[in-house]
Structure formats: structure tokens, C-alpha cells
Short mmCIF file of C-alpha atoms in Angstrom, two decimals:
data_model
loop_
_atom_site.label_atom_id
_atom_site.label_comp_id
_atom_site.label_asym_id
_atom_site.label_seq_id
_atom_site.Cartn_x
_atom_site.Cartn_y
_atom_site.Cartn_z
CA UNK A 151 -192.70 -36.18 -72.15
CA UNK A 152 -191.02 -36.68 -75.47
CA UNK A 153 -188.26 -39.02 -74.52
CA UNK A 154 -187.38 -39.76 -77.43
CA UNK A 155 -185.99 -36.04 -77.58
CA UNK A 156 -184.60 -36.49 -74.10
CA UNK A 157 -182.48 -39.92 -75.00
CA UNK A 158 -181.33 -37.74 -78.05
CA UNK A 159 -180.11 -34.69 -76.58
CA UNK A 160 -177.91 -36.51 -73.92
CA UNK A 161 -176.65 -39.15 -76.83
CA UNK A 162 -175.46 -36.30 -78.58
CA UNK A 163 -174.03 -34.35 -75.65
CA UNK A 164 -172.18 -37.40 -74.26
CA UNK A 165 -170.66 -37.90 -78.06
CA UNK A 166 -169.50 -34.54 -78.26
CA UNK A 167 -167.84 -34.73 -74.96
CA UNK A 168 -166.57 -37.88 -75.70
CA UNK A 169 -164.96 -36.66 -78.99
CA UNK A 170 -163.90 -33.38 -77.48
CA UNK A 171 -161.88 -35.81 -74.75
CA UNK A 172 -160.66 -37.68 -77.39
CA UNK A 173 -159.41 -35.09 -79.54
CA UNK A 174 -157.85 -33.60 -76.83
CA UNK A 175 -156.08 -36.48 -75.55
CA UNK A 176 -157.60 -36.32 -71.95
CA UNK A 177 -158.63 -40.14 -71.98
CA UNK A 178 -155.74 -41.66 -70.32
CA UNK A 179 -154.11 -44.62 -71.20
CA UNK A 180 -154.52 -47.64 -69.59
CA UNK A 181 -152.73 -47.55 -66.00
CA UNK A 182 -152.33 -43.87 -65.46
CA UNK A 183 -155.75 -43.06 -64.49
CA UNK A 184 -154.80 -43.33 -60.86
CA UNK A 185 -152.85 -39.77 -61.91
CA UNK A 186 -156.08 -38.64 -63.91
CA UNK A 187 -158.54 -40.04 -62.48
CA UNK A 188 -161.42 -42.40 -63.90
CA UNK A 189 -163.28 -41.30 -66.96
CA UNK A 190 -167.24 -41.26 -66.42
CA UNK A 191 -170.02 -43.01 -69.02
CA UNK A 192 -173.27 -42.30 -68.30
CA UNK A 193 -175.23 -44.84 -69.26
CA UNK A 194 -178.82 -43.72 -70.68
CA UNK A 195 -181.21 -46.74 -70.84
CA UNK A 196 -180.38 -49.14 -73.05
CA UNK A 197 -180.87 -52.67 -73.40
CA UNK A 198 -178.70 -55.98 -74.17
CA UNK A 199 -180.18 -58.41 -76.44
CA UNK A 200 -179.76 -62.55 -76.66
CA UNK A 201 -179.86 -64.31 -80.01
CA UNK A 202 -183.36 -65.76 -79.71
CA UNK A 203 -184.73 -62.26 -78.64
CA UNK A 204 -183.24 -60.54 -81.02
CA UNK A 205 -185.07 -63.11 -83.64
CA UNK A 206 -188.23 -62.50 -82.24
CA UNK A 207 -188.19 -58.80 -82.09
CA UNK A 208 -186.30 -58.10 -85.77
CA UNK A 209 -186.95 -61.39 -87.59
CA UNK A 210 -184.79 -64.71 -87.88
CA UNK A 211 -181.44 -64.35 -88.46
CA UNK A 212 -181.37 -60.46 -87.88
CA UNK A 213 -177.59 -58.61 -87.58
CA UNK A 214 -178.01 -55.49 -85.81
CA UNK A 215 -175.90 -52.36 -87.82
CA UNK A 216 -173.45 -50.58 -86.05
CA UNK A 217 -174.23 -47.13 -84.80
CA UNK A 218 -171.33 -45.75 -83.17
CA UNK A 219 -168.67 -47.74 -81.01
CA UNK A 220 -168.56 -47.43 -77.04
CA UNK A 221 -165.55 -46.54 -74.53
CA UNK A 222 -165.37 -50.32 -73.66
CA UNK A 223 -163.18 -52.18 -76.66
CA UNK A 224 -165.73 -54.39 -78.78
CA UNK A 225 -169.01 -52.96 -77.59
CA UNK A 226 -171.26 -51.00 -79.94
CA UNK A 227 -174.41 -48.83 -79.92
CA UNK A 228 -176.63 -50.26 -82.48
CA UNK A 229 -178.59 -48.26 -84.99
CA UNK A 230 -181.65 -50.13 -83.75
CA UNK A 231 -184.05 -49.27 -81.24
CA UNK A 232 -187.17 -50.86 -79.60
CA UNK A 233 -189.66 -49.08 -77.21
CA UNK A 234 -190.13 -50.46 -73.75
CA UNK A 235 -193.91 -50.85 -72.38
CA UNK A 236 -194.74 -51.48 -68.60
CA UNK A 237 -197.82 -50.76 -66.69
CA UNK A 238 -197.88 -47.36 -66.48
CA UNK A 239 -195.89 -46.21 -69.92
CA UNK A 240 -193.96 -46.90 -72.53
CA UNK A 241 -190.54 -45.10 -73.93
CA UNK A 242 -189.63 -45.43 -77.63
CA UNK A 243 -186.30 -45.26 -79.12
CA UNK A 244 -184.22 -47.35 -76.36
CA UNK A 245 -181.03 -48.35 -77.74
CA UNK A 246 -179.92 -51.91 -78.12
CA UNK A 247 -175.90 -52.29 -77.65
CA UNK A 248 -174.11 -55.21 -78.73
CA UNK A 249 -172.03 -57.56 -79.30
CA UNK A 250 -175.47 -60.56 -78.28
CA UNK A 251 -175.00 -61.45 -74.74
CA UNK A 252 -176.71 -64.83 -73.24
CA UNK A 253 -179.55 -63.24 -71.62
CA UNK A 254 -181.43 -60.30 -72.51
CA UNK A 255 -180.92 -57.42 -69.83
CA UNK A 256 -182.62 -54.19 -69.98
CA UNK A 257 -181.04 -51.10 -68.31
CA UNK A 258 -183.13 -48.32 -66.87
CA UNK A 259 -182.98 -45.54 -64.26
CA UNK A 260 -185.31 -45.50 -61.33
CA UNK A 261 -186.66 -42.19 -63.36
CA UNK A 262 -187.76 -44.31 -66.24
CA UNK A 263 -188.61 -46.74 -63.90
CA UNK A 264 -191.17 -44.53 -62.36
CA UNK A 265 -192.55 -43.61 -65.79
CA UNK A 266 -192.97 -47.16 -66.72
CA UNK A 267 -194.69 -48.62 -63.49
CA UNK A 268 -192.48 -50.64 -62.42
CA UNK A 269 -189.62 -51.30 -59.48
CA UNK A 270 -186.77 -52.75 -60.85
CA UNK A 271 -183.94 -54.16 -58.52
CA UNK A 272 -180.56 -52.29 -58.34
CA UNK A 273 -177.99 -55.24 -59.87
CA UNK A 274 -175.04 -55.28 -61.82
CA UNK A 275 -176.37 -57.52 -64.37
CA UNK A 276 -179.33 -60.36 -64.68
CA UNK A 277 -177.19 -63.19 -63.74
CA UNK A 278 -176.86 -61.55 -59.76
CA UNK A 279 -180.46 -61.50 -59.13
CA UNK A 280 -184.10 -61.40 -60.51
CA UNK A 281 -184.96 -58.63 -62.92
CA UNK A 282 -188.69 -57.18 -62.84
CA UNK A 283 -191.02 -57.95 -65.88
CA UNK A 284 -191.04 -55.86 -69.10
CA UNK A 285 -192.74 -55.59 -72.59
CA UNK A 286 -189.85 -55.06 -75.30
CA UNK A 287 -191.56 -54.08 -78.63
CA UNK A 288 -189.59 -54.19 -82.14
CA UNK A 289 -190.56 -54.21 -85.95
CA UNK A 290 -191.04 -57.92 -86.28
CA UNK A 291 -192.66 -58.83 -83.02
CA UNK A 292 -192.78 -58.44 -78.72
CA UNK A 293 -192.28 -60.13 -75.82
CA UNK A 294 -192.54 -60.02 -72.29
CA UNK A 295 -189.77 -61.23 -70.36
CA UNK A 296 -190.28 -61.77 -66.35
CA UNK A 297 -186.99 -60.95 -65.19
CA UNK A 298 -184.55 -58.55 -67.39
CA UNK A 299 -185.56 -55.28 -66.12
CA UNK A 300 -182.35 -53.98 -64.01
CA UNK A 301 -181.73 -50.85 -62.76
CA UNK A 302 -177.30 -50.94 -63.26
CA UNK A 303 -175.54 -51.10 -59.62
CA UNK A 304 -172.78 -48.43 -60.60
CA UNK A 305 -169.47 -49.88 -61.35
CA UNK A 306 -166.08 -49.43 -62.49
CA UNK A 307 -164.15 -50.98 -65.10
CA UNK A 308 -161.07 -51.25 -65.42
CA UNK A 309 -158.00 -53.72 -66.63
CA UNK A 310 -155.34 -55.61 -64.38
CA UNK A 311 -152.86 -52.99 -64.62
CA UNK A 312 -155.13 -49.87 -63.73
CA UNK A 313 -156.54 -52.41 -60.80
CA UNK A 314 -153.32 -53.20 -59.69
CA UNK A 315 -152.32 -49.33 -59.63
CA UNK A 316 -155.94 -48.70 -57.39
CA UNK A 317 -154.90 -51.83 -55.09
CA UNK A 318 -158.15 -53.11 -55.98
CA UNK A 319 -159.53 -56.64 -56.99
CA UNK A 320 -162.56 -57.87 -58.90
CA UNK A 321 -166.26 -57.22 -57.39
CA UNK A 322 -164.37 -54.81 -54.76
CA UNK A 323 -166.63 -52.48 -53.38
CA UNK A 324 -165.21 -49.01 -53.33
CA UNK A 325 -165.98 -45.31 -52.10
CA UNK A 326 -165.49 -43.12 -55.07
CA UNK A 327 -165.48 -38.96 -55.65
CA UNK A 328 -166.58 -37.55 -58.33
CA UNK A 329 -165.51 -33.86 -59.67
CA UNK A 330 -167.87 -31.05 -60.55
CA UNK A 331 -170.13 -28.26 -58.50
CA UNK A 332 -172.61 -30.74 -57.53
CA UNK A 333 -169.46 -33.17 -56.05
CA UNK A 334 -170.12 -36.19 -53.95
CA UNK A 335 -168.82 -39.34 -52.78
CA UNK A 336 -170.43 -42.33 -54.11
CA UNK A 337 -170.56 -45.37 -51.35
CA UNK A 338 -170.64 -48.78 -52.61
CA UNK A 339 -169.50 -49.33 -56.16
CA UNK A 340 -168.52 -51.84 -57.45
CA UNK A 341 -164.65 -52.60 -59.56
CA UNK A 342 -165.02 -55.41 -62.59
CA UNK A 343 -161.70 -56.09 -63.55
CA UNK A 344 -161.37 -57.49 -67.11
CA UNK A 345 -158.25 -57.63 -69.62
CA UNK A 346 -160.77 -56.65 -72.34
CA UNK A 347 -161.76 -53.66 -70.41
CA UNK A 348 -160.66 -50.25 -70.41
CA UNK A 349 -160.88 -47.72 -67.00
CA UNK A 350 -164.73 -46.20 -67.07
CA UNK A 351 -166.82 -45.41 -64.65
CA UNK A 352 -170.45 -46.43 -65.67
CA UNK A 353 -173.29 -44.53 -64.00
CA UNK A 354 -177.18 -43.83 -65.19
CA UNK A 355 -178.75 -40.28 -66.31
CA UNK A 356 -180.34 -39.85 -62.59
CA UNK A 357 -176.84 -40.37 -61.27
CA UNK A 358 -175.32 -37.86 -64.01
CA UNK A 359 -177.77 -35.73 -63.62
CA UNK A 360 -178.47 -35.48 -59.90
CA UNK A 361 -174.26 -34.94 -59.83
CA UNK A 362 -174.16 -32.89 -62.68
CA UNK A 363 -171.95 -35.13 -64.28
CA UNK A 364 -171.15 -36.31 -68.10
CA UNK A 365 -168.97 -38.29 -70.00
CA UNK A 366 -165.29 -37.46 -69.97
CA UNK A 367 -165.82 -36.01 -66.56
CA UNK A 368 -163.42 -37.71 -63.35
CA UNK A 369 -163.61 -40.07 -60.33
CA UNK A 370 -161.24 -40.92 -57.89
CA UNK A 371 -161.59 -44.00 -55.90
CA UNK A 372 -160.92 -42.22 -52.30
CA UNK A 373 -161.72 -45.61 -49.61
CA UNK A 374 -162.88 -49.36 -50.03
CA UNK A 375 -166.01 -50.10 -48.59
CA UNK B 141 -193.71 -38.99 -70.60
CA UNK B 142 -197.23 -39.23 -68.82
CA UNK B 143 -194.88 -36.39 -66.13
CA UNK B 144 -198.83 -36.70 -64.30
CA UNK B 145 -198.39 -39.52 -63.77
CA UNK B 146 -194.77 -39.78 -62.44
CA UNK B 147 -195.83 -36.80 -60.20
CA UNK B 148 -198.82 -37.83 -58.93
CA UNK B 149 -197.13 -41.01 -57.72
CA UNK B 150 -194.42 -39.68 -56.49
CA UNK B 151 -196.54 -36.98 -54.59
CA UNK B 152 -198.62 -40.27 -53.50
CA UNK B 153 -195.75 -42.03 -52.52
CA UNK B 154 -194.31 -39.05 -49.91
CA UNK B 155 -197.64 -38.42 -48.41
CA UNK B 156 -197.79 -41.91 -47.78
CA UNK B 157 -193.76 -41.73 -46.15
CA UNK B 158 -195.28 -38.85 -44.07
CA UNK B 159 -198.10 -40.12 -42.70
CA UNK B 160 -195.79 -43.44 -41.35
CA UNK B 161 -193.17 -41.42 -40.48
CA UNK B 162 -195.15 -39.22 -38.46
CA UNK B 163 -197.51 -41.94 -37.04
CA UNK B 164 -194.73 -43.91 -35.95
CA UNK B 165 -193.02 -40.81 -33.93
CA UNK B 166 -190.44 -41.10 -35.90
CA UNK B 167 -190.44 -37.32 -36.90
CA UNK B 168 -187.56 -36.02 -34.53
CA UNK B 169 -188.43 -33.16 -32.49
CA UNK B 170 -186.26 -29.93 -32.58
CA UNK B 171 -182.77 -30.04 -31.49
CA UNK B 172 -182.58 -34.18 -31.72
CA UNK B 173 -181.96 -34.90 -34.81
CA UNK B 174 -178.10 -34.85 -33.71
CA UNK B 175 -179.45 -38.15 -32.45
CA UNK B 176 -182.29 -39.17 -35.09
CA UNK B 177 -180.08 -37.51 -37.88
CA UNK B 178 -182.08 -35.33 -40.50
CA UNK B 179 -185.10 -36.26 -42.54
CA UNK B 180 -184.65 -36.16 -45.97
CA UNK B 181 -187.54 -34.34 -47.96
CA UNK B 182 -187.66 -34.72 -51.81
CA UNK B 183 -188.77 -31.80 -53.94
CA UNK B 184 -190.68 -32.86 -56.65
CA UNK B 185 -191.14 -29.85 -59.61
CA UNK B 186 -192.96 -26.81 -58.06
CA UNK B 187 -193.52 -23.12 -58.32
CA UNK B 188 -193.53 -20.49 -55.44
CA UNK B 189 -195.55 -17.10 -56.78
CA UNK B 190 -195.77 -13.39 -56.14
CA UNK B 191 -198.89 -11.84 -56.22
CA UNK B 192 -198.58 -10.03 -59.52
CA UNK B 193 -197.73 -13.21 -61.60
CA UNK B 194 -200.95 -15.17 -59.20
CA UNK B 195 -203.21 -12.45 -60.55
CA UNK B 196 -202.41 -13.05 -63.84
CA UNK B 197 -202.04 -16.56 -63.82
CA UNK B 198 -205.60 -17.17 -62.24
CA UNK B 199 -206.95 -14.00 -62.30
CA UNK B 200 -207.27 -10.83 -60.23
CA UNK B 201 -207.28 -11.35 -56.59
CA UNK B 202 -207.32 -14.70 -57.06
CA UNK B 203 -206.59 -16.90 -53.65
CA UNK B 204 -204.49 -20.13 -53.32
CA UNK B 205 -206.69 -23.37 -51.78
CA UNK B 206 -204.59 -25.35 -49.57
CA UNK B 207 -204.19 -29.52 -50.74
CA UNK B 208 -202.31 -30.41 -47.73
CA UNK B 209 -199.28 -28.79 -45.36
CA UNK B 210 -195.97 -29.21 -46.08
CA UNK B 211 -193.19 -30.29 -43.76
CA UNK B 212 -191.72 -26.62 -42.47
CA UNK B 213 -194.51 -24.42 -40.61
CA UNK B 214 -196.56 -22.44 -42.60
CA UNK B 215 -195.92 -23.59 -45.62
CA UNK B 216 -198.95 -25.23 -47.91
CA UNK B 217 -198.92 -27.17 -51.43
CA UNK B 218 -201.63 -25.56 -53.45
CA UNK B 219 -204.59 -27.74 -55.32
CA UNK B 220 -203.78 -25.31 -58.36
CA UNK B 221 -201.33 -26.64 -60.70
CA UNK B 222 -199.61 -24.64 -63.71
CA UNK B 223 -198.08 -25.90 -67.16
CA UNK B 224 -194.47 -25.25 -67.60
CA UNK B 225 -193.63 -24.60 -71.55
CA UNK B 226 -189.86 -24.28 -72.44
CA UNK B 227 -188.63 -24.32 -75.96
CA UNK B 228 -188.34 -28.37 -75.68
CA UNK B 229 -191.17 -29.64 -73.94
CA UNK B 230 -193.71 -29.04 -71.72
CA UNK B 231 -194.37 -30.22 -68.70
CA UNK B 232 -198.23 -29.94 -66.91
CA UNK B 233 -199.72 -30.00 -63.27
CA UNK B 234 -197.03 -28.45 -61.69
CA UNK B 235 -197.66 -27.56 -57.92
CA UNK B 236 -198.58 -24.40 -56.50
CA UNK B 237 -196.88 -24.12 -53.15
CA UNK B 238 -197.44 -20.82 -50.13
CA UNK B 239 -197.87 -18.60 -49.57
CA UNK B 240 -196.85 -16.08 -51.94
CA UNK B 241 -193.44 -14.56 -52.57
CA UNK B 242 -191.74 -11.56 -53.21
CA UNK B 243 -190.65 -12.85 -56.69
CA UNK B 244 -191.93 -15.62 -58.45
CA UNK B 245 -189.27 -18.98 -58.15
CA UNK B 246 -190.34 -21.93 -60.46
CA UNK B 247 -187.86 -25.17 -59.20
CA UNK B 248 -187.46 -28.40 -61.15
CA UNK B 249 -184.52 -31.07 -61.45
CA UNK B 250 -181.75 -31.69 -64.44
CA UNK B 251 -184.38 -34.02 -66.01
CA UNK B 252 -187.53 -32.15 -66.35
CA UNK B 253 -185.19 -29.36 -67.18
CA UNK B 254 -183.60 -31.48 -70.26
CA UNK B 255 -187.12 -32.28 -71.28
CA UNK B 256 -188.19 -28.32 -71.18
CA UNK B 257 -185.28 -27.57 -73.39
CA UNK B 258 -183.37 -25.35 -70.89
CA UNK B 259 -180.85 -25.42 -68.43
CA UNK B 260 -180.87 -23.71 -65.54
CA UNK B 261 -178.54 -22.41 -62.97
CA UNK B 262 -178.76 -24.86 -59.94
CA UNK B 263 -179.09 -21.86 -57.11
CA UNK B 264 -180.47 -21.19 -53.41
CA UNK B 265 -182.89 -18.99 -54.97
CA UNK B 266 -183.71 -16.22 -57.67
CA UNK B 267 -182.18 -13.81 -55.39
CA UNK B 268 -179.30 -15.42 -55.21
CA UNK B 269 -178.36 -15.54 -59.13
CA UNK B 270 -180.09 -15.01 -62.68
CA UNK B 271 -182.52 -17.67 -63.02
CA UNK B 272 -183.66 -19.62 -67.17
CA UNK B 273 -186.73 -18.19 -68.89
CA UNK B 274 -190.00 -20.29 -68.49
CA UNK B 275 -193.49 -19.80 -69.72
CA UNK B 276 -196.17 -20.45 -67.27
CA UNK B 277 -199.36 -21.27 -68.06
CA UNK B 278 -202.76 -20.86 -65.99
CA UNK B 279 -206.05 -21.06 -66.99
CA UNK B 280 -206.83 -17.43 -67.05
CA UNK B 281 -203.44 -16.09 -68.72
CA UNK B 282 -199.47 -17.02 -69.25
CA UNK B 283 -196.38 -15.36 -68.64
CA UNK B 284 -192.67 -15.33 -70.05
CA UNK B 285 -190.87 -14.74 -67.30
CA UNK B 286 -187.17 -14.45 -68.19
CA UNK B 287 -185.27 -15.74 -65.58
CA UNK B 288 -187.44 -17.30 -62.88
CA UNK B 289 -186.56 -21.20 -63.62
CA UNK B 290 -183.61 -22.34 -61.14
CA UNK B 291 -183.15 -25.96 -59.94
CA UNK B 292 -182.50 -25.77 -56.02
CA UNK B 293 -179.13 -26.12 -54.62
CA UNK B 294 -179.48 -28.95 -52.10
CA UNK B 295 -179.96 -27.86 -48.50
CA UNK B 296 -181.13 -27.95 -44.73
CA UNK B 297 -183.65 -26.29 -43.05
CA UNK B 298 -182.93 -26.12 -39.02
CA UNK B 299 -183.79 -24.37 -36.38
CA UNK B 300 -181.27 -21.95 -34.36
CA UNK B 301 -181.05 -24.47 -31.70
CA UNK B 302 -180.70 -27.46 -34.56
CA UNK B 303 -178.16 -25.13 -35.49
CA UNK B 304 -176.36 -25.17 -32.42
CA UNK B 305 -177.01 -28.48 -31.92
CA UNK B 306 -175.11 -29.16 -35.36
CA UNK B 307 -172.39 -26.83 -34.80
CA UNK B 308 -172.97 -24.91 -38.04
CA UNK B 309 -174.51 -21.04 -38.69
CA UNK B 310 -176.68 -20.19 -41.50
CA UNK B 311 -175.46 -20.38 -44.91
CA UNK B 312 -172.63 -22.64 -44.54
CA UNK B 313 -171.41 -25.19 -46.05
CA UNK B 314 -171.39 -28.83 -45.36
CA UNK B 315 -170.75 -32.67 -46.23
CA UNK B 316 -173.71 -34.62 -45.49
CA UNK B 317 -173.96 -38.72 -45.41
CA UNK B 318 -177.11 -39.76 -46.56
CA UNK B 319 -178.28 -43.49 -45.90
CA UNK B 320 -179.65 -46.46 -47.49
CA UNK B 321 -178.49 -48.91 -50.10
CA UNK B 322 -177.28 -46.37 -53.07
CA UNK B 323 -175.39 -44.34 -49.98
CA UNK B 324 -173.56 -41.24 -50.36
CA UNK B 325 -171.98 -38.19 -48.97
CA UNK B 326 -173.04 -34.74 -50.98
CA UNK B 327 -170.74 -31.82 -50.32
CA UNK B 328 -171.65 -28.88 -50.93
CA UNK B 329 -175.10 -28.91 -49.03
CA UNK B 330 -176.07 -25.35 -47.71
CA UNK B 331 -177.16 -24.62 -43.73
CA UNK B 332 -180.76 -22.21 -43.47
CA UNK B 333 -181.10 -21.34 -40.36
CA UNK B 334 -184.54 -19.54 -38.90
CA UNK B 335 -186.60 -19.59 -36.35
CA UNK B 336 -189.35 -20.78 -38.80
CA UNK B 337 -187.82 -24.22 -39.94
CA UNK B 338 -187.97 -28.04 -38.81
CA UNK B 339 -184.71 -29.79 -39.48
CA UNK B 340 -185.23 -31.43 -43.20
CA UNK B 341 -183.05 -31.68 -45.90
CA UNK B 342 -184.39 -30.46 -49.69
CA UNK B 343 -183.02 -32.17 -52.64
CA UNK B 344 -184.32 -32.83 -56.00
CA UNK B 345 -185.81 -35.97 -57.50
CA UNK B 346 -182.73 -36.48 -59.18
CA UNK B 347 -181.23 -36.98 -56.32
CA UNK B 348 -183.93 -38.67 -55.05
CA UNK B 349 -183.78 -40.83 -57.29
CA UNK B 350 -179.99 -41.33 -57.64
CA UNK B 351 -179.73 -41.97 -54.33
CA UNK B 352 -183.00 -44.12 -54.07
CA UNK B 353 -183.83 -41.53 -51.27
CA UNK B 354 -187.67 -40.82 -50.25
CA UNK B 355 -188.90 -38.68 -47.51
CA UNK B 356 -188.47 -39.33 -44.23
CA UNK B 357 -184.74 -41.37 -44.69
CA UNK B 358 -182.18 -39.58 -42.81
CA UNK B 359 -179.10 -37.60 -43.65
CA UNK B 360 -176.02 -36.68 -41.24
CA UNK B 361 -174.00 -34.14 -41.23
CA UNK B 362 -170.24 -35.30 -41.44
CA UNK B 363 -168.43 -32.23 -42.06
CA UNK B 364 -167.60 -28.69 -42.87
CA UNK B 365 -166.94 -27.80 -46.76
#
């Protein structure tokens, strides 16, 4: 499968949509999304990188070149990509976001998962658990890190104001609907509360796709868990 | 994307679900699963034929060999496979399954559909709505058939006295709670009712794999749409 076409056509899709939100000045401000609902990311695999790795991969001292910037204030997609080898398959053309994080963290769906051979735990980052083993490959070198395969736990941001609104806290765990033909209630996810963050629901392509759902599209939180 | 691969073990993997399942009994029998709640079957990327588009797929008066029986009576997965071509992608050894239909149906999820290069209507069936174009190809001949590619509506199969058992009549529509660790409840799921079916519910590998839902985990139905 060419997923390198794949990853393109749904980075593409979820920019339009994002810039067709934008432009029509659905995103809500912070606070009022308990009126307009939660705006949903989908996440397609992508990976976080720590200075060291990022040295071995693109050479000492590398500065990875801004692509586009995310929902999330600060955050960036980075021109860069690196292809991701397990024992069954590799994917090129997986996106690095940044700014450097502590520990490297790669983010798949169990769909890529299944394509690469492997069984990654379901965690919100590295730091709650142990990741499975991959092979990240870039220009200037590889490596094979034991534990920073993830598949994301889905999860809501949002800031103190839109939490206080919800009458949620941090690491909640929340019943949420989402909108659309395909609609369903998702059990279990998870509210990170942050000043630096702004209200997004963060899901992966088998989520958006099983639900038919895309960027700029709605969730309620309906029940805590 | 080796899609063999990811088929083949996915195909693996269900058998293997199955054959516990069943051997452990724990394969409700009619009219229980009120009790045992509703095994969940996952439709990996298939075709159903007629015998026009058989014939000129494998030749004239070609006949289907059986690879093993599916789930609801009467119905077989074929050893022949097909290659699906779409204006993206292609996707090979796609599964037969019969017997043959009035019309020809090919079924796959949001995914493979992205990587075709299409997007089909998710529907019940081709009778039910105008189905995507897809090229088939066998090994004695191809077709264009112009609007045979759906992806399937999620559903359950029961029995009239699962039916009764339920509370619901064919063709409604219901919320159902699915378990394990990514729970959910889908709305929207549609009641068949026949004489012919076990209880199972169909959905994609999407939601499969959203849902990290294999075959034999159990669904409940927890309302009426």
C-alpha cells in the first residue's frame, strides 16, 4: 500500500478542514466550547523526537524546519520525516512534530500497527507505561529504541477555564459523543488540563475513520466514567 | 502496505478467536445471547459475486472452492481471491465469499478505501443505495463495475426468536455497547432479522480496530435509535 499517499491525502484533507473552520470562525474560543462542542484532531502517525535522537537520525546539532503549525499553541509539524521499520513492514514519510520532548515517543494506530508487526500498548504517552520496540530510520543514521512505540489513549485537551465550564479535572476519565452518520459514544477518555492548551479532542485515523470523523468536526463530553 | 500481509494475519488471527471461542462453548446458542450478549464478528475486505461477473472473472462456469465456513449458516469464504484497482491504489487477495448473489457487492473499510482512491457510500447493501466504481481483477478477465464498492453499515444478524428475545424487528435501529478496554456505544447499528442468521454483529476493521474489537468479544444492545 502506498502510505505515503495515504498519510498525504488525510494531511491535506485535515488542513483544508482546518482552514475552512478557521476561516469561518467555527473554532471557538477558549471556554465556550461547552456551547459548541469540542473540536476533533485526528492524529495520523507521527512521532516525537528527544535531542539525542534527533542527532542520531539528522546529524549533530540538527534544527528541524517548520512545516505547518498545530491546533495546540507552540506545537509544529516538521518538514521532516523518517520511515518506521518493524518486523513485518516499514512506512515512509512519518512526520516528526516538535517542539523536542525528553523522550522519543512514536504514535501509531493499531492499523499501522498491524502493518508493521508489532502490538503496541494503548497509553497516553511513554512516561505511563512501556512502549513496544521500533526501528526509526532518517538521513544521517537509525536506531532501535525498546520502548517508544505507543498507540495514543484518546484524550482531550483543554485549558482551566474550558475544564472548569465541563466540571472536569486533570486525567478525568470521561464518556464523550461524537457528531456525524457513523455517531458513537466514546467510553474512557481521558481530559489533560493545561494553561498552554487549547480545547481539542485528539483521536487516531482508525478512530476517524471507523467514526467517520475529521478535523473541525464536534464532541460533547455527555458522562464521567 | 504488504495489505497480504495485514489480511492474512488478521484472517489468522479470527480463525484462531473462532476456534477458542467455539471450543470453549462460549458461542451462545440462539435466543441467549440476551444473557451472553452478541459476538462481535469483524469483516475484513471481501467481495460477494453474481454469476455473470464469476464467469468473467474466472471464467465460464467457473465454481467457487470453499477455504473454510463462515459464522452465519451457509455462508463460505472462498480460496479465490481478486485484486481490487481504484484510481489510487490497489489492493490484492481479496476474499471470495458464497455463494453467489444477485448483484455483485465488493465491501471494504474507510482505510483500504483511502488507499484505492475512492470513497464510498457506507450502506446495508448495493440495493440499498448507489455504490463507488471498482475494477476487479481475476486471472481470466477484469471488470469496471461502476457502482458495486460500498463499505457496510454496521449491523446484527439474529434470528426471529433473537429478535424477540431483543425486543427489536428487522431493520431497526439501535445503540449497541460494545466491550473491552477502548469501549464504546455505536448508534446507529441496523437489526437483520431471518430465519437464516446466528446472532453476530458485522463491523469493519476500522472499527475493529478503533475499538480494539476481534471476533468473538461481545456487544449489547442498550437502546432504540
Amino acid at each position: 500500500m502506498r502510505v505515503d499517499d495515504q498519510a498525504l491525502v488525510q494531511l491535506i484533507t485535515e488542513e483544508v478542514l482546518r482552514y475552512l473552520a478557521s476561516s469561518n470562525g467555527q473554532r471557538a474560543p477558549e471556554g465556550d466550547t461547552v456551547q459548541t462542542g469540542i473540536p476533533i484532531g485526528v492524529s495520523v502517525r507521527h512521532l516525537h523526537l528527544c535531542r539525542a535522537d534527533l542527532d542520531a537520525l539528522f546529524g549533530k546539532g540538527y534544527e528541524l524546519k517548520p512545516l505547518r503549525e498545530l491546533y495546540q499553541p507552540g506545537q509544529f509539524a516538521a518538514q521532516e520525516t523518517v520511515t518506521l521499520v518493524g518486523p513485518k513492514g516499514a512506512i515512509t514519510g512519518v512526520r516528526i512534530l516538535f517542539p523536542l520532548r525528553k523522550k522519543t515517543q512514536v504514535e501509531v494506530a493499531r492499523t499501522d500497527a498491524i502493518h508493521l508487526g508489532v502490538m503496541p500498548p494503548v497509553l497516553l504517552s511513554v512516561h505511563d507505561g512501556v512502549g513496544a520496540p521500533i526501528t526509526i530510520v532518517g538521513p544521517q543514521g537509525s536506531l532501535y529504541l525498546p520502548d517508544a512505540l505507543i498507540r495514543a489513549k484518546r484524550h482531550i485537551h483543554m485549558s482551566p477555564r474550558d475544564a472548569e465550564q465541563w466540571g472536569v479535572r486533570d486525567r478525568e476519565h470521561v464518556t464523550v459523543e461524537v457528531e456525524g452518520d457513523q455517531g458513537a459514544l466514546l467510553k474512557d477518555v481521558i481530559i489533560r488540563v493545561s494553561p498552554e492548551y487549547r480545547a481539542e479532542m485528539h483521536i487516531d485515523t482508525d478512530e476517524g475513520n471507523a467514526m467517520d470523523l475529521c478535523c473541525g468536526q464536534r464532541a460533547w463530553i455527555v458522562a464521567k466514567d
